XYZ file of C-alpha atoms in Angstrom:
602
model
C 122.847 112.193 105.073
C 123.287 110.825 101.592
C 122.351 107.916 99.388
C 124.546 106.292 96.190
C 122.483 105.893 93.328
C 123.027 104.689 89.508
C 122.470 107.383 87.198
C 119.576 105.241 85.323
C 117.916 105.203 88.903
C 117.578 108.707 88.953
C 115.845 108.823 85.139
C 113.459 105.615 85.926
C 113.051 105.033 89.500
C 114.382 107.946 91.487
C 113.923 110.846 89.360
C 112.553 114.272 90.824
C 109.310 113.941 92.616
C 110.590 109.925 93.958
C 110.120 109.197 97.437
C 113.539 107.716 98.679
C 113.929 106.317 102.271
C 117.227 106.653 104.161
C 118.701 105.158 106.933
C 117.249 107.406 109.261
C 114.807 109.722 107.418
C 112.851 110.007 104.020
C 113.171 112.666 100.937
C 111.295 113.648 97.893
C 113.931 114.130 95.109
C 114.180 117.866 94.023
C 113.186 119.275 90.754
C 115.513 119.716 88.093
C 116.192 123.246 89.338
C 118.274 122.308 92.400
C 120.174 119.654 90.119
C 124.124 120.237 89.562
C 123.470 120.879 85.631
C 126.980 122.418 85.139
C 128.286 119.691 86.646
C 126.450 117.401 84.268
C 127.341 116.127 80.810
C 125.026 116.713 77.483
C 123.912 113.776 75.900
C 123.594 114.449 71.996
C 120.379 112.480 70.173
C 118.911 114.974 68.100
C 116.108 112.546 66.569
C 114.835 112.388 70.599
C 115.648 115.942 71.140
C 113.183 116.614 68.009
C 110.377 114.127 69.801
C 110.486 115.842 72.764
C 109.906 119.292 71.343
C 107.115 118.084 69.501
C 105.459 115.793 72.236
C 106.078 118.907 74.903
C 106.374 122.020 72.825
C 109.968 122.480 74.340
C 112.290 124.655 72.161
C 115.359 123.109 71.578
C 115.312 121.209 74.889
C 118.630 119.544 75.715
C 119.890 116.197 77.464
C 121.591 115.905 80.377
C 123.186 112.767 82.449
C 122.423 112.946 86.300
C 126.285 113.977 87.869
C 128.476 111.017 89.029
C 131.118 111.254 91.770
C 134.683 110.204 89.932
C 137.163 107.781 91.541
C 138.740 109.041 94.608
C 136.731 113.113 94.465
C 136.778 114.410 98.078
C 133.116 114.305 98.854
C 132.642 117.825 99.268
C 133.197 118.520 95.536
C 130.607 115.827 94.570
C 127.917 117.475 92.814
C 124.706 115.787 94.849
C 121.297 115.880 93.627
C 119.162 117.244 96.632
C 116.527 115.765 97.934
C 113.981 117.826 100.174
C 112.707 115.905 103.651
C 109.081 114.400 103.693
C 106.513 113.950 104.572
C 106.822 115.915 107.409
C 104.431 113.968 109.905
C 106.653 110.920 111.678
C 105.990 107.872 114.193
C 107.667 107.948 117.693
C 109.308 104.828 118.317
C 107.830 104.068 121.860
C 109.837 101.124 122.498
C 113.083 103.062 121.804
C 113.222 105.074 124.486
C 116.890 106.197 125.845
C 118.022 106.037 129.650
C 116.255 108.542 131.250
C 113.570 109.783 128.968
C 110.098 110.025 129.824
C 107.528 107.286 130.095
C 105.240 106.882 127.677
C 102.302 108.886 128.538
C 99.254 107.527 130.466
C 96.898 108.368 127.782
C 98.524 105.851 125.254
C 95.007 103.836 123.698
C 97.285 100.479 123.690
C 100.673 99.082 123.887
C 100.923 99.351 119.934
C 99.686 102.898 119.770
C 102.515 104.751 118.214
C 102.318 108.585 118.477
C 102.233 110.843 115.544
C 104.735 113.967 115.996
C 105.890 117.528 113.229
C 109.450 117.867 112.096
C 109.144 121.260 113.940
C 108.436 119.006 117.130
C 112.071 117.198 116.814
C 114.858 118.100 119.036
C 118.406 116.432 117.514
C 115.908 114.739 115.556
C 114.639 113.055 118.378
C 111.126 113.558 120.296
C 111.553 113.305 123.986
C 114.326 111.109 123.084
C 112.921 108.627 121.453
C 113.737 107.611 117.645
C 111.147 108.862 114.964
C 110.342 107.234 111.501
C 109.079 108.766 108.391
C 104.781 108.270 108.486
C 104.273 105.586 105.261
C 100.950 107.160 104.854
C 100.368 110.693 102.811
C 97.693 112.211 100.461
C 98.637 112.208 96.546
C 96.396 112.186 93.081
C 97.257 110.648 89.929
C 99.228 113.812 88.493
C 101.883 113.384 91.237
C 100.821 116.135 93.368
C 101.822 115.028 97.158
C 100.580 116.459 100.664
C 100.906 114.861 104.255
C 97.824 113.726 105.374
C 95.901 116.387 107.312
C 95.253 113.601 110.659
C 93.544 116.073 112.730
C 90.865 116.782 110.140
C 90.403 113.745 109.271
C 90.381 111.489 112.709
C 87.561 114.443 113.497
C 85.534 114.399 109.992
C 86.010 117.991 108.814
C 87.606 121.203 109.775
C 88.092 121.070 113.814
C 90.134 123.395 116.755
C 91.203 120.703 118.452
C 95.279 120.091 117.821
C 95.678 117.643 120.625
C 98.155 114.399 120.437
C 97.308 111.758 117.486
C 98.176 108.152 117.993
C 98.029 105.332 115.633
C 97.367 102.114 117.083
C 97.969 99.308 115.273
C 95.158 96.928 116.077
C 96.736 93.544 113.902
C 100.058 92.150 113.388
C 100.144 92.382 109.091
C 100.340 96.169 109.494
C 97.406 96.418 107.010
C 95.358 99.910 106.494
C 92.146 98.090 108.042
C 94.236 97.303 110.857
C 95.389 100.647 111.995
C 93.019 102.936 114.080
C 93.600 106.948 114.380
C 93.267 108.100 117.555
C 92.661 111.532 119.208
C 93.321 111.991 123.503
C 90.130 113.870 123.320
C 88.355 110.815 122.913
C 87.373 110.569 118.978
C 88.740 107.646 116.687
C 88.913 106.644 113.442
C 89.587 103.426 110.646
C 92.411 104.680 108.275
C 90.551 102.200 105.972
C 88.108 104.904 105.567
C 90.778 107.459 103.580
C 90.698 104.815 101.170
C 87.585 105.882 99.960
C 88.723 108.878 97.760
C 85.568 108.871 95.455
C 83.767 109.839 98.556
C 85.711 112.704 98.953
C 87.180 111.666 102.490
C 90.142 113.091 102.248
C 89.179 116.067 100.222
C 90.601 117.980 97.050
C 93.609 117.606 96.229
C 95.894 120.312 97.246
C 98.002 120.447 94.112
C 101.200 120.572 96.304
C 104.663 120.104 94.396
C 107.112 119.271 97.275
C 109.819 118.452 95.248
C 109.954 121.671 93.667
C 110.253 123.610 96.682
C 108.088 124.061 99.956
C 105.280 126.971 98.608
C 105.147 125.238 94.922
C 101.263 124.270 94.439
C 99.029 124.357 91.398
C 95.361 124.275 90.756
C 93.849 120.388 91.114
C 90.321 119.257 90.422
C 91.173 115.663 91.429
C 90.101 114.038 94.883
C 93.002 113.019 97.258
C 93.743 109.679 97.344
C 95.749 108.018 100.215
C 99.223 106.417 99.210
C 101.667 104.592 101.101
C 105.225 106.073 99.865
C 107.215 102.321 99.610
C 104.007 101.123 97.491
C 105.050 100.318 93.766
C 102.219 102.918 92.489
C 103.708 105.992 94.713
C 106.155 106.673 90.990
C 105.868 106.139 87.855
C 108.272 107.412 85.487
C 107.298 109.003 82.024
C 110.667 107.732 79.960
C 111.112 107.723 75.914
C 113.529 106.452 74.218
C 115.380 106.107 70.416
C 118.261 104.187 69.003
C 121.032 106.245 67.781
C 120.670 105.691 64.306
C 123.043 106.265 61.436
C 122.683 109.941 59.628
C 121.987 107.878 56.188
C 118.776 109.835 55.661
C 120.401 113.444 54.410
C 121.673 112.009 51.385
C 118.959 109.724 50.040
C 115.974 112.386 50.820
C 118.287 114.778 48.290
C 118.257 112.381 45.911
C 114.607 111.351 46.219
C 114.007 115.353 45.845
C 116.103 115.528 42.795
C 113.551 112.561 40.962
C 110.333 113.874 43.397
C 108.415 114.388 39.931
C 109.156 110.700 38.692
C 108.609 108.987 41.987
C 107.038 111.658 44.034
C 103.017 109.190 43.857
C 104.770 105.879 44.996
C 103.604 104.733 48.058
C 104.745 100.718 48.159
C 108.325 99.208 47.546
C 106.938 97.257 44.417
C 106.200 100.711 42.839
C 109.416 101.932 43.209
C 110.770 98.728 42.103
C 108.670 99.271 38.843
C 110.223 102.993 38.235
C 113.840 101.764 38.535
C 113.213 100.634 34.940
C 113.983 104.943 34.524
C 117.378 105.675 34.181
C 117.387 108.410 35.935
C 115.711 107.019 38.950
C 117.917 103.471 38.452
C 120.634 105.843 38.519
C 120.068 107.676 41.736
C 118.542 105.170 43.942
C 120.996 102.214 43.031
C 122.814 102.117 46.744
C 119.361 102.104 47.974
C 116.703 99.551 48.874
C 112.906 100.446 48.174
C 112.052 100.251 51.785
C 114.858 102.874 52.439
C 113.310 104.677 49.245
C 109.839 104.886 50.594
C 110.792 105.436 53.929
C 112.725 108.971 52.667
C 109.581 109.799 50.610
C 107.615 110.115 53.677
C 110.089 112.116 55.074
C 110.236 114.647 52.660
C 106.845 114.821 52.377
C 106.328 115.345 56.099
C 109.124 117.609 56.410
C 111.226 115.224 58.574
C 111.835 111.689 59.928
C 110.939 113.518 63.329
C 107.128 113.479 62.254
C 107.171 110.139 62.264
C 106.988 107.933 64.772
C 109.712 106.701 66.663
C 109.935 102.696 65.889
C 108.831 103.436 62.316
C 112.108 105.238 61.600
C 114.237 102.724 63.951
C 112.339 99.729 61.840
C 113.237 101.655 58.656
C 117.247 101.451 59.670
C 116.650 97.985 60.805
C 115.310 96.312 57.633
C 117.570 98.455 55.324
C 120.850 96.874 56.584
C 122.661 94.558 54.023
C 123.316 90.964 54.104
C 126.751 90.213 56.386
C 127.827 87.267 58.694
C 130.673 88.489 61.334
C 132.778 89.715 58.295
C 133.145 92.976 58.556
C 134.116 95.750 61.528
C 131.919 97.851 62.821
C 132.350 101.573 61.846
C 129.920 103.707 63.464
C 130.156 102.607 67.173
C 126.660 103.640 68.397
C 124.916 101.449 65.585
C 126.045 97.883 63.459
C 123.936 95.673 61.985
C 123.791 93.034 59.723
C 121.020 90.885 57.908
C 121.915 86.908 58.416
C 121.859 85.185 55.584
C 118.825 82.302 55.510
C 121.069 79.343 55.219
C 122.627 80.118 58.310
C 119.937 80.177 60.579
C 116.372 79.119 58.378
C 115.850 75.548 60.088
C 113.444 73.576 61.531
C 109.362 74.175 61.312
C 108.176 77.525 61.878
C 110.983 79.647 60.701
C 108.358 79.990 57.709
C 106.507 82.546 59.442
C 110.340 84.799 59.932
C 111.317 87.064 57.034
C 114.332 87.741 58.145
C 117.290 87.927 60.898
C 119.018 90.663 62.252
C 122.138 90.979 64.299
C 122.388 94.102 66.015
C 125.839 93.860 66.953
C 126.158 97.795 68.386
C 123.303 99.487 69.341
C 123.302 102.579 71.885
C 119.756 103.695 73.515
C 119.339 106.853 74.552
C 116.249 107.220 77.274
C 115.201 111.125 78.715
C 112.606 111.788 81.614
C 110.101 113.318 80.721
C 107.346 113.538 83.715
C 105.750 110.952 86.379
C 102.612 109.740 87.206
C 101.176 108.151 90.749
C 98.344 105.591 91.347
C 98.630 105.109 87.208
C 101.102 104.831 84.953
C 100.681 106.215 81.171
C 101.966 103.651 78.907
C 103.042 104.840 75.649
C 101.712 103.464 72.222
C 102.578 100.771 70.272
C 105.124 102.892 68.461
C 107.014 104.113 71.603
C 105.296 107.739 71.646
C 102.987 109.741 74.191
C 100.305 111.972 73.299
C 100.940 115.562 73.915
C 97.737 115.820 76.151
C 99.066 112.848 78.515
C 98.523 113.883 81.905
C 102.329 114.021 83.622
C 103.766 116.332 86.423
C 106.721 118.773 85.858
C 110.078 118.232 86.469
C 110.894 121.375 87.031
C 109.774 125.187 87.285
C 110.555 126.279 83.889
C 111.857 123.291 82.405
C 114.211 123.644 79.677
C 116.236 120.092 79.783
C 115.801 116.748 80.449
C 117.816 113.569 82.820
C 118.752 111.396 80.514
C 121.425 107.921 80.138
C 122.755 106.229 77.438
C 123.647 102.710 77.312
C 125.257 100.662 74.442
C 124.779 97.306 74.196
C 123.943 94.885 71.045
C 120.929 92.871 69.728
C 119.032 90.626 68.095
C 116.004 91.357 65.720
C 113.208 88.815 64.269
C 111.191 90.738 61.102
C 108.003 88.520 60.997
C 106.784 87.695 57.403
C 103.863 90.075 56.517
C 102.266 87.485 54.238
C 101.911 85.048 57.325
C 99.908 87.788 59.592
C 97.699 88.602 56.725
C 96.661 85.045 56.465
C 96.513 84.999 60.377
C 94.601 88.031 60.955
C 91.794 86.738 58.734
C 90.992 84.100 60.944
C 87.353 83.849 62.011
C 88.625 82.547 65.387
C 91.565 85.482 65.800
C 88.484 87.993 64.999
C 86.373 86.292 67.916
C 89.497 86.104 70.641
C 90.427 90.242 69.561
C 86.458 91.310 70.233
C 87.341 89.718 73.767
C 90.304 91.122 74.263
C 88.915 94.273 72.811
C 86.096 94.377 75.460
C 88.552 93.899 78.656
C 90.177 96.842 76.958
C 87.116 98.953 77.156
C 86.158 97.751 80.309
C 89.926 99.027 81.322
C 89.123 102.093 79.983
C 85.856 102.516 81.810
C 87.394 101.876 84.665
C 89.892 104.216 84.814
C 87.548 106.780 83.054
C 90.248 107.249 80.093
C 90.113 107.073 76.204
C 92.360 105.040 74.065
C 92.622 102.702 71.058
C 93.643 98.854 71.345
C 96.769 97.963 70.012
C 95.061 95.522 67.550
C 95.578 91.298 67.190
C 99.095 91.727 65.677
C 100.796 93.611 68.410
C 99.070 91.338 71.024
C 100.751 88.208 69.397
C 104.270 90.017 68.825
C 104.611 91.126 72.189
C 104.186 88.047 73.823
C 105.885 86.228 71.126
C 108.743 88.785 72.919
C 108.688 87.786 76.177
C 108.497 84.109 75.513
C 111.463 84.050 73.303
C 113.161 86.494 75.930
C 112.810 83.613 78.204
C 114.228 81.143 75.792
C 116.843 83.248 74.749
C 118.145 84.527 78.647
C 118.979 80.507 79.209
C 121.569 80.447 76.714
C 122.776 84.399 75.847
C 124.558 84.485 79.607
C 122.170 87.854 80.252
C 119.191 87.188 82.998
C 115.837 87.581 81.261
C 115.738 91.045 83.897
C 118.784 92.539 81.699
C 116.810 91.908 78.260
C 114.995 94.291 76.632
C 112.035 94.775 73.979
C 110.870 96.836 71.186
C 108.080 95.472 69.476
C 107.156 97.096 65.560
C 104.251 97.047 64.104
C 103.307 98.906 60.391
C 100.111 97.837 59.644
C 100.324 100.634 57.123
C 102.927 98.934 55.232
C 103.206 95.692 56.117
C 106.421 95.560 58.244
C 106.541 93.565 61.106
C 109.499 92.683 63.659
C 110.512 91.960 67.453
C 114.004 93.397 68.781
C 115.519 92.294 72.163
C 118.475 93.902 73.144
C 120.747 94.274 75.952
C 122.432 97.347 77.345
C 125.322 98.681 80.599
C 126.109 101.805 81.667
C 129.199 100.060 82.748
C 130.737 99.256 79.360
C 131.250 99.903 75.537
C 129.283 97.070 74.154
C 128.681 93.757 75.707
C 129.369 90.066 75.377
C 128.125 89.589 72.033
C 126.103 85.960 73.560
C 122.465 87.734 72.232
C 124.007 88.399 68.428
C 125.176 84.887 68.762
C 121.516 83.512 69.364
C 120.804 84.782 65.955
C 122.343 81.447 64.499
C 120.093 79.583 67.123
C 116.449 81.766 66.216
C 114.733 78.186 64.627
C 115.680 76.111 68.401
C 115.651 79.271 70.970
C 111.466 79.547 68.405
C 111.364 76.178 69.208
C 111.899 76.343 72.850
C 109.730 79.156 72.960
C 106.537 78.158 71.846
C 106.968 74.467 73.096
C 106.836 75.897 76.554
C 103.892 78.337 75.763
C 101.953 75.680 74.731
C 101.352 74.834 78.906
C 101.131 76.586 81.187
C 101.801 75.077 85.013
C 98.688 77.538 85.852
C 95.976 75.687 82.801
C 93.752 75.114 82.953
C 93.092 78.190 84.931
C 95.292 80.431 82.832
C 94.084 79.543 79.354
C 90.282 79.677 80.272
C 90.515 83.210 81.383
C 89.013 85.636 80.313
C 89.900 89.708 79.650
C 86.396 90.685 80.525
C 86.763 88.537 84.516
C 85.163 91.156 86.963
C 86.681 88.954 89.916
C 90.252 89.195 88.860
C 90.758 92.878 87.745
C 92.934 91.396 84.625
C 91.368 93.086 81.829
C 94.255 93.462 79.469
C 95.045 90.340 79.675
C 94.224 86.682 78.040
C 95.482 83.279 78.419
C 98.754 84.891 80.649
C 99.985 85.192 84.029
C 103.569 84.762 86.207
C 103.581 81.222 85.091
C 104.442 81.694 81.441
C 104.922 84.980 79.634
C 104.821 87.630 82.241
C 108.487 89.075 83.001
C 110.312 91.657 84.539
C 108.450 94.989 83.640
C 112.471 96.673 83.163
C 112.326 94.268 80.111
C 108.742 94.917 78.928
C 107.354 97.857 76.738
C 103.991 97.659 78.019
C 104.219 97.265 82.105
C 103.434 93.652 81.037
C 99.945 93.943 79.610
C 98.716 92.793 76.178
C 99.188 89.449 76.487
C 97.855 86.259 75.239
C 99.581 82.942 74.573
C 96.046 81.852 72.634
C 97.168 83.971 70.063
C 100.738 82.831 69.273
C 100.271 78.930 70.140
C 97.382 76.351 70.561
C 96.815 76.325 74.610
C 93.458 74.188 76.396
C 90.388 74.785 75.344
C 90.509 77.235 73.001
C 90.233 76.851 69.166
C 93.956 76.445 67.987
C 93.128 77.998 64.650
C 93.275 81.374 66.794
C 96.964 80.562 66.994
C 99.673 82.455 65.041
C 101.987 79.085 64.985
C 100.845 75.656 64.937
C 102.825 73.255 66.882
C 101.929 70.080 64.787
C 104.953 68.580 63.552
């Protein structure tokens, strides 16, 4: 049996270690060792190549796109990614009995007891003739090890002899866990609500099994099982990173930075290097340069390498170091264009004060590799698109030595906030008191979850849902669905650089419509929009009185936010939709509007 997927699917929502349901049975996808790699084409990025060495310790790890059938291939030389059948506990369909078959037995508990049957126990997959289903239910922890639930064990408390039939019964009609009752025909019974309770150690250790790699692939686990229902949206979560392909402009300015290191080599701001272009010799070899671009190759060559920086910072230096252009030129490098739009064309109305600058990102290509999965929890990474090397993650493979990964190419549109304006913001007694609050649903978060970790500070909390409210405004009129839009939020509260990019991408096509760089001209209406609509909320009071720290709703990452006004589609959002707070970008009820980044008093 076989299943059609996009090859994005199989780097963010299928990838190896998924659970995947077909027609009439359920898989696990394999590990990257039973992929079709010779069938598979090599993606170049070296810039995320270098990342992933020095996030994983990889050497020289290479990119690969999951295979694709081509037009009109006879399927048997279509080069399938496997997928390995589980779990292997199923229901028997009692009410789909064939002509003939046996009754249901006389020990059934109820008319909606269903009973639970092996794989080994199938004949034509089939058990007594009856249809079988997939069990929803199996044992997992948070580093994506999987097991089927052991039901005899558990239905009896502990380690018994007695293998006799299991039954579910399904006591309600919603098909909830507190509804279903395990069942043994010697006469014992038990609440499936109870393997909920994984702190208590109810279903025991976790197993550390590794079913997609193969059937005898286990590892040492000191977690607790937890019970997971496959379809639920926290049995996968995929471990993806991402760069821009940027231009190779770096080489040549870092060799002429080196050849004036002694002059320049203590600068750490554009205004000094500014002040040293009154040297010849330095006038001389950074003319075709800006001092952004400048300081931005001194850190380089200090570090060794853009690749010890973080991602966004090098993406933000490309960014801001493209020159001033309005739809008058041709693009030359196809995987990255941009252009800087000059103020008069789109600096109107009254709070394009607080943008610095414009820019139209008219080809962009993204490049996104798979690096590991989580369940229960997903591991978000930080605010400048990078993971910690000790993030917990499971292995895609054996010995992995390559990574899934697409590209897409698509085009943009980027907002650089002015620096000045944050400053000023941040200073706020009132954007002090709402951060503390914010700052204490973080820890409580943390506590929670018993995990360590820094919050992403007042500035990035603004930006990002300054994002997703101007992804909203922008989807009405760009001719993309807010789903197909896409953020990268940049903060550098070292030096002062602040920006938001939404961009669009297809597998499909080389570039796109080009509707998203239009919307550049629009930025002072599509801001307008924006924040007009932030300003209520059709869930206020209720959503702008709550609060991060709200034991009741479980919501500690967030402030004044919810569905009704700047949560979107979490394929669009950075951050799984969490740091959030309208308070901080607009006035909303009941809160002091000072806190506010714009003020909508016109």
């Amino acid at each position: 049996m076989e299943a059609k997927l996009r090859r994005s699917q199989l780097v963010t929502t299928w990838g190896p270690g998924a659970f995947l349901d077909l027609p009439e049975d359920a898989v696990i996808i394999s590990g990257l060792d039973e992929w079709p790699r010779a069938k598979m084409e090599e993606i170049d990025e070296p810039r995320l190549r270098a990342k992933i060495t020095q996030i994983l310790g990889y050497h020289s790890p290479k990119l690969y796109a999951p295979p694709i059938a081509q037009d009109g291939e006879h399927w048997q030389n279509v080069p399938f990614v496997r997928g390995f059948r589980f779990p292997e506990w199923l229901v028997v369909r009692e009410d789909a009995a064939l002509k003939g078959s046996p009754p249901v037995p006389e020990s059934r508990p109820s008319p909606r007891a269903r009973r639970l049957v092996r794989i080994q126990q199938l004949s034509k997959g089939r058990f007594e003739g009856r249809a079988v289903i997939p069990t929803r239910f199996v044992v997992a922890c948070p580093k994506g090890h999987v097991s089927d639930l052991d039901w005899h064990r558990f239905v009896h408390k502990g380690d018994t002899d007695c293998n006799r039939q299991i039954w579910l019964d399904e006591q309600g009609t919603s098909g909830e866990i507190g509804d279903t009752i395990v069942k043994c025909e010697c006469g014992v019974d038990r609440s499936l609500f109870e393997a909920t309770h994984h702190k208590e150690g109810v279903l025991g250790h976790c197993r550390g099994e590794r079913p997609w790699l193969g059937a005898y692939s286990r590892e040492t686990c000191t977690e607790m099982g937890r019970l997971l229902i496959r379809t639920a949206s926290n049995a996968y979560f995929a471990q993806t990173l991402s760069a821009l392909s940027l231009p190779d402009r770096g080489s040549e300015l870092e060799e002429r930075v080196r050849s004036i290191l002694q002059i320049i080599g203590n600068a750490t701001s554009p205004e000094q290097v500014q002040g040293l272009r009154i040297v010849d010799q330095v006038r001389e070899a950074l003319d075709p340069y800006t001092n952004e671009e400048v300081i931005g190759a001194l850190q380089s060559v200090r570090g060794g390498g853009a690749v010890d920086r973080p991602v966004k910072l090098v993406e933000l230096d490309a960014i801001l170091s493209e020159p001033e252009g309005y739809e008058d030129d041709v693009p030359v490098d196809p995987n990255f264009h941009a252009r800087r739009l000059p103020d008069h064309v789109w600096r109107h109305g009254s709070h394009t004060d607080k943008v610095a600058s414009v820019v139209q990102l008219h080809r962009l290509r993204i490049v996104t590799a798979l690096l590991g999965f989580t369940r229960f929890e997903a591991e978000i990474p930080d605010i400048y698109g990078e993971f910690e090397a000790d993030v917990k993650r499971a292995s895609l493979a054996k010995e992995a030595n390559w990574f899934p990964a697409v590209e897409v190419r698509g085009e943009g549109l980027f907002l650089q906030i002015s620096p000045q304006a944050i400053s000023e913001w941040e200073s706020r007694p009132a954007v002090q008191e709402r951060l503390k609050a914010l700052q204490h649903g973080h820890e409580l978060w943390l506590q929670r979850r018993q995990r360590q970790g820094d919050h992403p500070g007042a500035a990035y909390v603004m930006l990002h849902t300054l994002s997703h409210l101007l992804m909203q405004s922008v989807s009405m009129y760009a001719g993309y669905p807010a789903s197909s839009i896409v953020e990268r939020v940049y903060v550098d509260d070292q030096r002062k650089r602040y920006g938001i990019l939404l961009y669009t991408a297809t597998n499909d096509a080389e570039g796109t419509l080009g509707g998203l760089v239009a919307q550049a001209k629009h930025v002072s209406r599509r801001l307008e929009e924006a924040l007009r609509s932030a300003a209520l909320c059709s869930n206020d009071p209720v959503c702008a009185q709550h609060l991060p720290d709200q034991h009741f709703e479980d919501r500690w990452l967030h402030g004044a936010s919810c569905h009704g006004c700047t949560l979107t589609s979490e394929t669009s959002c950075e951050m799984r939709n969490d740091h959030l707070d309208r308070g901080l970008v607009v006035p909303i009820l009941g809160a002091d509007p000072s806190a506010a980044f714009f003020d909508l008093v016109t």
